[in-house]
mmCIF file with all atom_site columns, C-alpha atoms in Angstrom:
data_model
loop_
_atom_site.group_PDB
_atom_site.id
_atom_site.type_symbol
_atom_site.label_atom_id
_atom_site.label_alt_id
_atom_site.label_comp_id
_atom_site.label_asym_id
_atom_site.label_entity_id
_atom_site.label_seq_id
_atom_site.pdbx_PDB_ins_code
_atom_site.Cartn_x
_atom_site.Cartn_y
_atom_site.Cartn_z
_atom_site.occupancy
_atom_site.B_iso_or_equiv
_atom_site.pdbx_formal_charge
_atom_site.auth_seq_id
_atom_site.auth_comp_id
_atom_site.auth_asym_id
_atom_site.auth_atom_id
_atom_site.pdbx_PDB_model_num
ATOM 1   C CA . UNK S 1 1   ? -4.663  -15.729 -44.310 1.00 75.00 ? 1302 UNK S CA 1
ATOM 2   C CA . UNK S 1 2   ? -3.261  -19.449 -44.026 1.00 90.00 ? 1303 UNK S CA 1
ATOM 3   C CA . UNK S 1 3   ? -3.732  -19.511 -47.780 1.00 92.00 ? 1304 UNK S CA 1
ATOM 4   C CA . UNK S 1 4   ? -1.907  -16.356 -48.273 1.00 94.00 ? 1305 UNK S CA 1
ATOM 5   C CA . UNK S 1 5   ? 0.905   -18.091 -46.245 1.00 93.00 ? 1306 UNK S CA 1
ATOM 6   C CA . UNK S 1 6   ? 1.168   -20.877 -47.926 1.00 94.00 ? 1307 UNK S CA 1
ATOM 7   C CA . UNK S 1 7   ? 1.789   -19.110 -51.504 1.00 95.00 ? 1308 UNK S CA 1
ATOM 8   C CA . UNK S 1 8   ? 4.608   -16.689 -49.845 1.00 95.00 ? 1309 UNK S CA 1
ATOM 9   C CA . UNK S 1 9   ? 6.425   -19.721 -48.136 1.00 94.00 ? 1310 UNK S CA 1
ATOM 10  C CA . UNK S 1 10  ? 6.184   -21.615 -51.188 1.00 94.00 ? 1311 UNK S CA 1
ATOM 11  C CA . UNK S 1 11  ? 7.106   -18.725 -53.620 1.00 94.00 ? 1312 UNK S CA 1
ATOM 12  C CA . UNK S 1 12  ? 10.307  -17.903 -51.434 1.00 95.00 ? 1313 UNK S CA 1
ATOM 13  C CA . UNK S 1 13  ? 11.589  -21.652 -50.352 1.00 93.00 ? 1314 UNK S CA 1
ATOM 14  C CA . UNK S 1 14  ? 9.650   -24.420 -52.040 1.00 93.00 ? 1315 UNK S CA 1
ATOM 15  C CA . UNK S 1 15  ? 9.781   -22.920 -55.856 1.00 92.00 ? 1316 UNK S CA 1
ATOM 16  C CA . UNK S 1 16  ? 12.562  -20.445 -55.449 1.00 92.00 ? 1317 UNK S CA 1
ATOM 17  C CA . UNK S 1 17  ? 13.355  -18.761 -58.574 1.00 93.00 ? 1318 UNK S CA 1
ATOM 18  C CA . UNK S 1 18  ? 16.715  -18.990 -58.865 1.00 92.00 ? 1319 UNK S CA 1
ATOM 19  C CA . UNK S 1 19  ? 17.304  -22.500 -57.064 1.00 92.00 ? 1320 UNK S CA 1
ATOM 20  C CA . UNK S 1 20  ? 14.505  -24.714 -57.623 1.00 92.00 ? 1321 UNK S CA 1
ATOM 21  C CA . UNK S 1 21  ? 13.378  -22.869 -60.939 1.00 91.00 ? 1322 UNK S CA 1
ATOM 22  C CA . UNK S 1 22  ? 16.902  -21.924 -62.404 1.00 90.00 ? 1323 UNK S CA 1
ATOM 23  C CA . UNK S 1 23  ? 16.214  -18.344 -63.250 1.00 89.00 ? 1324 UNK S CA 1
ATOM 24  C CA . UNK S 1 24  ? 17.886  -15.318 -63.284 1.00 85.00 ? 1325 UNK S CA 1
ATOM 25  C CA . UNK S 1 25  ? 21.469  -17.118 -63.065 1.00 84.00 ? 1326 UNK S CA 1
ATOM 26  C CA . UNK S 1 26  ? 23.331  -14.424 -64.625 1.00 82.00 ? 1327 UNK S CA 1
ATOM 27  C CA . UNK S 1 27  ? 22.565  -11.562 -62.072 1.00 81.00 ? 1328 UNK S CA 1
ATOM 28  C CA . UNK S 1 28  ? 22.829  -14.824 -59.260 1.00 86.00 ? 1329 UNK S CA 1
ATOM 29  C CA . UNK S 1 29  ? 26.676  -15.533 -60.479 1.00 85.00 ? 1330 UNK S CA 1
ATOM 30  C CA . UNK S 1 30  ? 27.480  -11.709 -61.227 1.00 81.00 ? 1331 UNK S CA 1
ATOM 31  C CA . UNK S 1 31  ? 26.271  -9.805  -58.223 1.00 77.00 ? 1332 UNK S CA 1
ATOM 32  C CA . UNK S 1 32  ? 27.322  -12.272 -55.335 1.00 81.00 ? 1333 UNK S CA 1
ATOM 33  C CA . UNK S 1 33  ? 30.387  -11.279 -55.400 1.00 81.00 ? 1334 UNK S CA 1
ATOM 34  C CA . UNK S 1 34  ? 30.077  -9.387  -51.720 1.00 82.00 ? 1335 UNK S CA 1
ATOM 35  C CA . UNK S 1 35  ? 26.935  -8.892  -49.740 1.00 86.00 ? 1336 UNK S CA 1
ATOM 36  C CA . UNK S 1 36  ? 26.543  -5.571  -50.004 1.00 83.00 ? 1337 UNK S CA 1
ATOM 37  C CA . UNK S 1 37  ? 26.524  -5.739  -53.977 1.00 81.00 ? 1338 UNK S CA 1
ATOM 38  C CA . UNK S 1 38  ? 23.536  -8.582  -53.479 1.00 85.00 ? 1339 UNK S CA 1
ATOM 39  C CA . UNK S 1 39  ? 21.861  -6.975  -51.325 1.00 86.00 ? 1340 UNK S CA 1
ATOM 40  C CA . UNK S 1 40  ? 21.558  -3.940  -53.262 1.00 81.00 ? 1341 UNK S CA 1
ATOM 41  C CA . UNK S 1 41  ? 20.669  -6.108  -56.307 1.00 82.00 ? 1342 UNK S CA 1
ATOM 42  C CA . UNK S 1 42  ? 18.553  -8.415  -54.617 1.00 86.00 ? 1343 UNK S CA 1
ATOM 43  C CA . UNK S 1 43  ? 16.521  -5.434  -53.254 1.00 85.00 ? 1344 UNK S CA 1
ATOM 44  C CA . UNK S 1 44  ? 16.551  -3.658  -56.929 1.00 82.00 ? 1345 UNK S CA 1
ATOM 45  C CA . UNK S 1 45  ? 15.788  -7.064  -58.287 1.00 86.00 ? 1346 UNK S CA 1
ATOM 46  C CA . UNK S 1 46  ? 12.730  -7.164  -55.696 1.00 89.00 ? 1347 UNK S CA 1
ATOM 47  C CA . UNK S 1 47  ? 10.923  -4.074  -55.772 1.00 86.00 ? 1348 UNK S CA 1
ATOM 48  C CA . UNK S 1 48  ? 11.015  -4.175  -59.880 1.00 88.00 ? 1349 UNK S CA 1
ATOM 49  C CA . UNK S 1 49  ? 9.339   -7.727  -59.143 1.00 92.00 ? 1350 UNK S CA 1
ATOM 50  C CA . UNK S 1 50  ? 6.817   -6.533  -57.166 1.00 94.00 ? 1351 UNK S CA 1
ATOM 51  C CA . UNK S 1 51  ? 5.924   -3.945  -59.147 1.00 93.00 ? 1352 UNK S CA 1
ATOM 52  C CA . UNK S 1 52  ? 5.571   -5.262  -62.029 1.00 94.00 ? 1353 UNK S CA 1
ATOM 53  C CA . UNK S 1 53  ? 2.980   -7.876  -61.066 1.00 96.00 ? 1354 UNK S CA 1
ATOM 54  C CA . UNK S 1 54  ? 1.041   -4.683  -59.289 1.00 96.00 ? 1355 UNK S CA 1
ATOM 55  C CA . UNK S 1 55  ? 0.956   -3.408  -63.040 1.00 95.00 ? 1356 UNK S CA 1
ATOM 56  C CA . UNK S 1 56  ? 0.745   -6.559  -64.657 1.00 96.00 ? 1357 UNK S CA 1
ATOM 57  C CA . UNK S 1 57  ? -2.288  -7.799  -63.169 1.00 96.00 ? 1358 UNK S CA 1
ATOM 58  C CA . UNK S 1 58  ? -4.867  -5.642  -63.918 1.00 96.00 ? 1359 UNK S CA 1
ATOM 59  C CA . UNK S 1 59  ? -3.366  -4.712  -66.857 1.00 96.00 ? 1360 UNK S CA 1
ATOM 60  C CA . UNK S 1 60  ? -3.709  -8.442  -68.397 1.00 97.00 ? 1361 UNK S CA 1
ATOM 61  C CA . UNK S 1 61  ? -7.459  -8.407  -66.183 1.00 96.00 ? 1362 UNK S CA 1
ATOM 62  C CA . UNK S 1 62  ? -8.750  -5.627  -67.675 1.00 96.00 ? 1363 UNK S CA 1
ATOM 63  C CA . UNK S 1 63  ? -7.317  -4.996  -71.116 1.00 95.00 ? 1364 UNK S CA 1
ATOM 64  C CA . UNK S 1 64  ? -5.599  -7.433  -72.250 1.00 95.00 ? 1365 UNK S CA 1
ATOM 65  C CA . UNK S 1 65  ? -8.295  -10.404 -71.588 1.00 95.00 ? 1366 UNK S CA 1
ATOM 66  C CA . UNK S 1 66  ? -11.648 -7.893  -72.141 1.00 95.00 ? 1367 UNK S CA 1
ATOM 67  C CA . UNK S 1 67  ? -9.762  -7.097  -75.722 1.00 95.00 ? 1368 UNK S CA 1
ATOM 68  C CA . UNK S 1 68  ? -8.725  -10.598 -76.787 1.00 94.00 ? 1369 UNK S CA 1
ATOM 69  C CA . UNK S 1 69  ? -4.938  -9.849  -76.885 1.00 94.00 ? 1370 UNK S CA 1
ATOM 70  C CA . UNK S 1 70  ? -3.737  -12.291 -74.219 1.00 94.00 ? 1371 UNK S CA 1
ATOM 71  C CA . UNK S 1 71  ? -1.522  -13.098 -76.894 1.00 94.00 ? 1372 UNK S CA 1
ATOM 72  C CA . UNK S 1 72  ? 0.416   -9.525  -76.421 1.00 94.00 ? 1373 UNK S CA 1
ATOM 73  C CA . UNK S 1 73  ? 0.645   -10.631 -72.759 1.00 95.00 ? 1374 UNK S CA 1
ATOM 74  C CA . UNK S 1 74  ? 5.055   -11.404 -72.973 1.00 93.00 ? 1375 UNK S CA 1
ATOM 75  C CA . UNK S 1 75  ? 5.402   -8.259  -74.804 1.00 93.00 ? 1376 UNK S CA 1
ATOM 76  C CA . UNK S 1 76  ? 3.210   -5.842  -73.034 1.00 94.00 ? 1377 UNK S CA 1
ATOM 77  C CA . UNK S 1 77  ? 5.134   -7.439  -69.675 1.00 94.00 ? 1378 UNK S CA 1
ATOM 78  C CA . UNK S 1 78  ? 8.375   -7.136  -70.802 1.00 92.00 ? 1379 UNK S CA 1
ATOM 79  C CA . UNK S 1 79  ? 7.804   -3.086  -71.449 1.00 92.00 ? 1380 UNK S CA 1
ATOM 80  C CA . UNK S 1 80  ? 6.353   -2.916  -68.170 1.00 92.00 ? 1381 UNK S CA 1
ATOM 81  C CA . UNK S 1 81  ? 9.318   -4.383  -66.755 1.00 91.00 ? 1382 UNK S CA 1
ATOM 82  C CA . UNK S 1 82  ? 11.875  -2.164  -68.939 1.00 89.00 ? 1383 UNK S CA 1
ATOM 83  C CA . UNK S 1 83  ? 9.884   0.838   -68.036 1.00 90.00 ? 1384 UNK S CA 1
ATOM 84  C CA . UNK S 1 84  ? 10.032  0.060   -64.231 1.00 87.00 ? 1385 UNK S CA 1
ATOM 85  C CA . UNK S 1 85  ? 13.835  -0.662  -64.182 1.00 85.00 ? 1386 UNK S CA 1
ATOM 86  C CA . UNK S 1 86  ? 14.078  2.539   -66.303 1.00 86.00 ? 1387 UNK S CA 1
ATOM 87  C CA . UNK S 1 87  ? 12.799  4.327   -62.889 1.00 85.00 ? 1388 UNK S CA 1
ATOM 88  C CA . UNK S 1 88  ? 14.952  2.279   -60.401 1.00 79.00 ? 1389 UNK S CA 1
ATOM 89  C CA . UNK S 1 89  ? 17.746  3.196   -62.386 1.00 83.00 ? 1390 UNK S CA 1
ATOM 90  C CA . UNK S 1 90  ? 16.816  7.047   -62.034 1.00 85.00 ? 1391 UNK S CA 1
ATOM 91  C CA . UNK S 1 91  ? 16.493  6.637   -58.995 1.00 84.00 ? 1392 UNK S CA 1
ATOM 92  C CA . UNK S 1 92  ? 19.626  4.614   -57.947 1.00 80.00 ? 1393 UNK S CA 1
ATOM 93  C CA . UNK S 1 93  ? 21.685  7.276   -59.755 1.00 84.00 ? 1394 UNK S CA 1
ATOM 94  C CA . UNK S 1 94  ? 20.249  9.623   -57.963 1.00 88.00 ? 1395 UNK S CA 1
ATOM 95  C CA . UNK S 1 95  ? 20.251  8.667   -54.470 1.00 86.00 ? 1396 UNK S CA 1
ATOM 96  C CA . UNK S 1 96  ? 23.210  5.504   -54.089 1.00 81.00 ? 1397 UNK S CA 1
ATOM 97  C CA . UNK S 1 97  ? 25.536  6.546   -57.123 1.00 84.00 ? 1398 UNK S CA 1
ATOM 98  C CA . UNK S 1 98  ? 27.866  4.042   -55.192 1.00 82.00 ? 1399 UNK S CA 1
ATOM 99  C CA . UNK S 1 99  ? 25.105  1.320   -55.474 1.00 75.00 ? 1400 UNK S CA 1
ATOM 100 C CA . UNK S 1 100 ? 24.580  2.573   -59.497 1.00 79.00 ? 1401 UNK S CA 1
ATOM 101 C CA . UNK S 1 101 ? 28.134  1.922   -60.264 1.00 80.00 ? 1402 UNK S CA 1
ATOM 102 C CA . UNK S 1 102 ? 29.037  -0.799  -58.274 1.00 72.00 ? 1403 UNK S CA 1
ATOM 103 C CA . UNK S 1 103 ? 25.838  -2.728  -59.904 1.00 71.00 ? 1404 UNK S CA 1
ATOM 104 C CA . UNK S 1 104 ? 27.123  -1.888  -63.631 1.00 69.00 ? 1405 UNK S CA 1
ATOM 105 C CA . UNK S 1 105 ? 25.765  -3.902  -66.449 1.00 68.00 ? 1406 UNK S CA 1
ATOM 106 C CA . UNK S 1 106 ? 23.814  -5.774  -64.474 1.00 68.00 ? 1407 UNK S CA 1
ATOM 107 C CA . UNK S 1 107 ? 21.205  -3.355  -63.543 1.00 73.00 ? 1408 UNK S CA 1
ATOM 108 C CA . UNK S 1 108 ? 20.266  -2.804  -67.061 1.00 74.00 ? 1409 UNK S CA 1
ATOM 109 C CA . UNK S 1 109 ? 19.795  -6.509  -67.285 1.00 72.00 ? 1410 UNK S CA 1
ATOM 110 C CA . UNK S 1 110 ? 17.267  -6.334  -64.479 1.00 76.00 ? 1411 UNK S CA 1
ATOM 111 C CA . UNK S 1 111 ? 15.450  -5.538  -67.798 1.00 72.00 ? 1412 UNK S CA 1
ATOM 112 C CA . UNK S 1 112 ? 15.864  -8.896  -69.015 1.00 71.00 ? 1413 UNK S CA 1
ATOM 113 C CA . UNK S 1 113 ? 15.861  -10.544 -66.162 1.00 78.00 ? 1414 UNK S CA 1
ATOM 114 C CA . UNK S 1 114 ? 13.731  -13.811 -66.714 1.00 86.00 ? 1415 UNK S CA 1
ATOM 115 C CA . UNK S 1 115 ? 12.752  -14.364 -62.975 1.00 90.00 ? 1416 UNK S CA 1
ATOM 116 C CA . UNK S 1 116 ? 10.676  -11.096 -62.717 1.00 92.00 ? 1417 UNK S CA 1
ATOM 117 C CA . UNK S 1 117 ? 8.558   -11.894 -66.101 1.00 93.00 ? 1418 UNK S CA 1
ATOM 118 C CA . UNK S 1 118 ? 8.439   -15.517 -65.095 1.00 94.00 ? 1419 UNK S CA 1
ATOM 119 C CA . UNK S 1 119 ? 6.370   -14.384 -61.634 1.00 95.00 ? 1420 UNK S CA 1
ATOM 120 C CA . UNK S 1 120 ? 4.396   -12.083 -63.748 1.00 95.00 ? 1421 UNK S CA 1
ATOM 121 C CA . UNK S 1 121 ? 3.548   -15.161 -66.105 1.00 95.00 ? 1422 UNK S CA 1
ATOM 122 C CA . UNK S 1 122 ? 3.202   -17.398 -62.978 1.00 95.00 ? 1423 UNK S CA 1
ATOM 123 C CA . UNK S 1 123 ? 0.574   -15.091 -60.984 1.00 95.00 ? 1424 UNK S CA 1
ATOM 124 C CA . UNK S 1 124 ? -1.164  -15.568 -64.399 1.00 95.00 ? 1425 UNK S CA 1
ATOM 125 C CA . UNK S 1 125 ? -1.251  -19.168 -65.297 1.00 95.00 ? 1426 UNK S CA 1
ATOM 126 C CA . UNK S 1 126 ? -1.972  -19.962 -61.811 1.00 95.00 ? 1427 UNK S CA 1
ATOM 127 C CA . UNK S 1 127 ? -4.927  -17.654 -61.889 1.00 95.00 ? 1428 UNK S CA 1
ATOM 128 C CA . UNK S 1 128 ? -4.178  -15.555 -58.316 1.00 96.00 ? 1429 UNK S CA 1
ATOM 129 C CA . UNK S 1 129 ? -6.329  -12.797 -57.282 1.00 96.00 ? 1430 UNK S CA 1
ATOM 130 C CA . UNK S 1 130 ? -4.446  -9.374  -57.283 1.00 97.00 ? 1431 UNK S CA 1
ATOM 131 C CA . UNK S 1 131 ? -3.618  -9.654  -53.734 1.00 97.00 ? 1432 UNK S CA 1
ATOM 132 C CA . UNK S 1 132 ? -2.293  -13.172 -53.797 1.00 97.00 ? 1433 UNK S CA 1
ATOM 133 C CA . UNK S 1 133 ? 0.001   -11.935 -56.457 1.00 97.00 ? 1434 UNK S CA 1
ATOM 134 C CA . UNK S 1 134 ? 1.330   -9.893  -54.955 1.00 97.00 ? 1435 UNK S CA 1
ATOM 135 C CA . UNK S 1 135 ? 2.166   -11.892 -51.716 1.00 97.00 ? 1436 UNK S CA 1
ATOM 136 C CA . UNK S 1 136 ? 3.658   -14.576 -54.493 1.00 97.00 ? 1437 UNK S CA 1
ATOM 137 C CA . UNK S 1 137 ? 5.884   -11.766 -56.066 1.00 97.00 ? 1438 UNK S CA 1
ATOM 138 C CA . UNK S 1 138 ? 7.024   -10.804 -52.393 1.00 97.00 ? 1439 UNK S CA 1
ATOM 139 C CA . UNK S 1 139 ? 7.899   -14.459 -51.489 1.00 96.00 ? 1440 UNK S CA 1
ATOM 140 C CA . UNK S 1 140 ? 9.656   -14.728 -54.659 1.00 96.00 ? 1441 UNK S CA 1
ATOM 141 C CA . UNK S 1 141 ? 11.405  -11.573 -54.089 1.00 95.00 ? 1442 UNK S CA 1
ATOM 142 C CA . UNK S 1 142 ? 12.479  -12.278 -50.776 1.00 96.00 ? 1443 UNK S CA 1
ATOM 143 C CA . UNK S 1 143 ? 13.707  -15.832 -51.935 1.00 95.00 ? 1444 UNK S CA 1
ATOM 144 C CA . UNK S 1 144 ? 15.646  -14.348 -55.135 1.00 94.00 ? 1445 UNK S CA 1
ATOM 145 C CA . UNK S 1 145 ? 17.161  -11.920 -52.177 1.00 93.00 ? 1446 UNK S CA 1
ATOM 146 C CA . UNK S 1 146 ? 18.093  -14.628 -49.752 1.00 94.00 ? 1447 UNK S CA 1
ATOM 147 C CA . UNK S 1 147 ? 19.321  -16.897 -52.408 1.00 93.00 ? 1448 UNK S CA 1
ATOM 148 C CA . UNK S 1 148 ? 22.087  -14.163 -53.745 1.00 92.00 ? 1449 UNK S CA 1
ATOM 149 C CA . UNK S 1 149 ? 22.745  -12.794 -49.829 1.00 92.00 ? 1450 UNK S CA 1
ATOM 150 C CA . UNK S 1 150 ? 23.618  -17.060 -49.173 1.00 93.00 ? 1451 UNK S CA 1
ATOM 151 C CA . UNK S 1 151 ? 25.619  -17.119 -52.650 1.00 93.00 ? 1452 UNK S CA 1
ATOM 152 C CA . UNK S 1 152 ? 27.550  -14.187 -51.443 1.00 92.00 ? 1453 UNK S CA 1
ATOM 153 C CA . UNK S 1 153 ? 28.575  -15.727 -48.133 1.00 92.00 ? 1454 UNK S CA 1
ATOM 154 C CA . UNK S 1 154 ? 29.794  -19.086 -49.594 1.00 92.00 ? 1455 UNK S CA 1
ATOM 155 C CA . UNK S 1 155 ? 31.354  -16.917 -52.153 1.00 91.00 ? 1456 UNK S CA 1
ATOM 156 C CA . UNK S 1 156 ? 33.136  -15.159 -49.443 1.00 90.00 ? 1457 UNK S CA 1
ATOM 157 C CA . UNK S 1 157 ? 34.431  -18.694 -47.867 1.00 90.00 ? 1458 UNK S CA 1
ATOM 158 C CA . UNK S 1 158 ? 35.519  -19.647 -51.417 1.00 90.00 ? 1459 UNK S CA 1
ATOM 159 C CA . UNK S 1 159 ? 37.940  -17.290 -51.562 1.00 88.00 ? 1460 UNK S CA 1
ATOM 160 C CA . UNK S 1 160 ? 39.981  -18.326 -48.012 1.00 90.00 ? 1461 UNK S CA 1
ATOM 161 C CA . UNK S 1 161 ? 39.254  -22.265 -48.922 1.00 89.00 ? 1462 UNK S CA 1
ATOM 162 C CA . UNK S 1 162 ? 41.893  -24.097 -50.843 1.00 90.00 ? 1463 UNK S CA 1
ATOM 163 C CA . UNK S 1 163 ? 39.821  -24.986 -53.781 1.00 90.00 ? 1464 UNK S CA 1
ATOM 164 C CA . UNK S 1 164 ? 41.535  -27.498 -56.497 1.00 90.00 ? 1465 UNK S CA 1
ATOM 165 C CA . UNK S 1 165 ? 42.686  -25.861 -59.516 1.00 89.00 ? 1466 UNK S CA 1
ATOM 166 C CA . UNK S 1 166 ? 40.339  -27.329 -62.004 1.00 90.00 ? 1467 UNK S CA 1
ATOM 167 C CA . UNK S 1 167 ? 37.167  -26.198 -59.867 1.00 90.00 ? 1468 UNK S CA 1
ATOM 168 C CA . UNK S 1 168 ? 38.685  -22.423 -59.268 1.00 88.00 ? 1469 UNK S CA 1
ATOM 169 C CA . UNK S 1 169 ? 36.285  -19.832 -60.344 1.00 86.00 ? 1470 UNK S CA 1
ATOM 170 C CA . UNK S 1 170 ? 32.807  -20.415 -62.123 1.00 86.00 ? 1471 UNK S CA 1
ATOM 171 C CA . UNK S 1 171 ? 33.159  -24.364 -61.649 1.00 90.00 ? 1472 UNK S CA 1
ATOM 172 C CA . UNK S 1 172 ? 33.255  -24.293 -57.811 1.00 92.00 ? 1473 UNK S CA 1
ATOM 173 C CA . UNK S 1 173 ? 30.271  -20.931 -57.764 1.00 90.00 ? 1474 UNK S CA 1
ATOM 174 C CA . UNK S 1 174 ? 28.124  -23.320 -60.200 1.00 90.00 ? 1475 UNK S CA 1
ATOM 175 C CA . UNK S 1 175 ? 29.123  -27.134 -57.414 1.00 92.00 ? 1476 UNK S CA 1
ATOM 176 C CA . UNK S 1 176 ? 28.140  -24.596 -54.292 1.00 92.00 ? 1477 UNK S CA 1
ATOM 177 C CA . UNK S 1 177 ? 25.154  -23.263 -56.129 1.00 92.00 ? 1478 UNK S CA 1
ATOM 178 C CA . UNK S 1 178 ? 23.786  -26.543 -56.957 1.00 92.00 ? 1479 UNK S CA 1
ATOM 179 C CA . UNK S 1 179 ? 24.332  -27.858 -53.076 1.00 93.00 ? 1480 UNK S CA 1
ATOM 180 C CA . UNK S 1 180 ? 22.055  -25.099 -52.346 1.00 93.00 ? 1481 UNK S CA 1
ATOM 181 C CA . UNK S 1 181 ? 19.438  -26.099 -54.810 1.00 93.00 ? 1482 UNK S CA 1
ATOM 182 C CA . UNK S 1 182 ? 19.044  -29.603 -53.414 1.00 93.00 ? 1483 UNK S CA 1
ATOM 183 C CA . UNK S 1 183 ? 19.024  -28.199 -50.214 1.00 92.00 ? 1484 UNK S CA 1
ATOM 184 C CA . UNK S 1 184 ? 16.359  -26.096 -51.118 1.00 90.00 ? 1485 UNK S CA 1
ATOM 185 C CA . UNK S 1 185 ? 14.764  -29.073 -52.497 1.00 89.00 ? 1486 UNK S CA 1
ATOM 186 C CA . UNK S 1 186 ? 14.532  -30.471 -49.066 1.00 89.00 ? 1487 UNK S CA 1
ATOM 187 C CA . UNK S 1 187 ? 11.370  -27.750 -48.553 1.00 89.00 ? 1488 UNK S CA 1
ATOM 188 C CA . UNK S 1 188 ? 9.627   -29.208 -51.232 1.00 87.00 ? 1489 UNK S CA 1
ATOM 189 C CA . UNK S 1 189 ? 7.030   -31.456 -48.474 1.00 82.00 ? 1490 UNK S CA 1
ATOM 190 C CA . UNK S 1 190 ? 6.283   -28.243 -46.065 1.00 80.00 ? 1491 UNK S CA 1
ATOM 191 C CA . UNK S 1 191 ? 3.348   -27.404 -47.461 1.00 80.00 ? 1492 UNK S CA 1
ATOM 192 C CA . UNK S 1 192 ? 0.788   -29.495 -48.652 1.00 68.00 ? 1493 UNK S CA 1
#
């Protein structure tokens, strides 16, 4: 249990996807505009993540390795991952067409998002069992969700602070957002 600890505190704070890893910057910039919009993406964001590595995993285990195409592993992955936002986005249309609208563009590129394939890849190449990959996708999760919930509350200083002109829009997002990394950074000795 300490062990499955360790790889959710490290997975959300330590080696946070977006701060620490620089992933997924596109949905970090574009959907922490308000809370509400990152929280709905964050938790989109989150579930696909989890998800994914519950279907990754033993599909890599047991046909991908038993077959010898761990070389299809990036591919086969990435279709998982398209399929799975395929049924979030049913499903968000369905029951929060507020939440489907408001999250435009940038639920399709949930898709693409890099952060959910890298924790795929990662659960992988750091050889996890199924169930500490999935406690690894939920830390990540949870961090990619309290990184963009943060981002939306500085974002929502920003906007009352007098803010030079030359650092007025995507400068002063990209200055706050690399504050937070090196405070993030600050977690790196909690676990050893």
């Amino acid at each position: 249990m300490n062990e499955l600890f360790k790889i959710f505190i490290s997975a959300m704070l330590i080696d946070n996807v977006v701060l620490i890893q620089f992933l997924a910057l596109c949905p970090f910039i574009g959907m922490s505009t308000d809370v509400s919009k990152a929280t709905g993406m964050g938790i989109a964001t989150s579930f696909v993540m989890v998800l994914a590595t519950a279907v990754t995993y033993p599909l890599y285990h047991f046909v991908l390795e038993p077959l010898g195409l761990t070389f299809l592993q990036t591919l086969t992955f990435i279709l998982v991952i398209a399929s799975l936002v395929q049924l979030v986005e049913f499903y968000l249309k369905k029951s929060a067409p507020a939440l489907y609208s408001s999250m435009g563009v940038y639920l399709a590129l949930i898709t693409t998002n890099c952060a959910i394939l890298a924790v795929t890849l990662n659960c992988i190449s750091k050889q996890y069992s199924f169930v500490e990959s999935i406690v690894y996708a939920v830390g990540s999760a949870c961090g990619f969700l309290m990184a963009l919930v943060l981002m939306s509350g500085i974002r929502e200083r920003i906007k009352i602070a007098p803010i030079p002109s030359f650092l007025k829009g995507t400068p002063i997002l990209f200055v706050a957002a690399s504050l937070m990394s090196l405070a993030f950074g600050g977690f790196a000795g909690l676990i050893k």
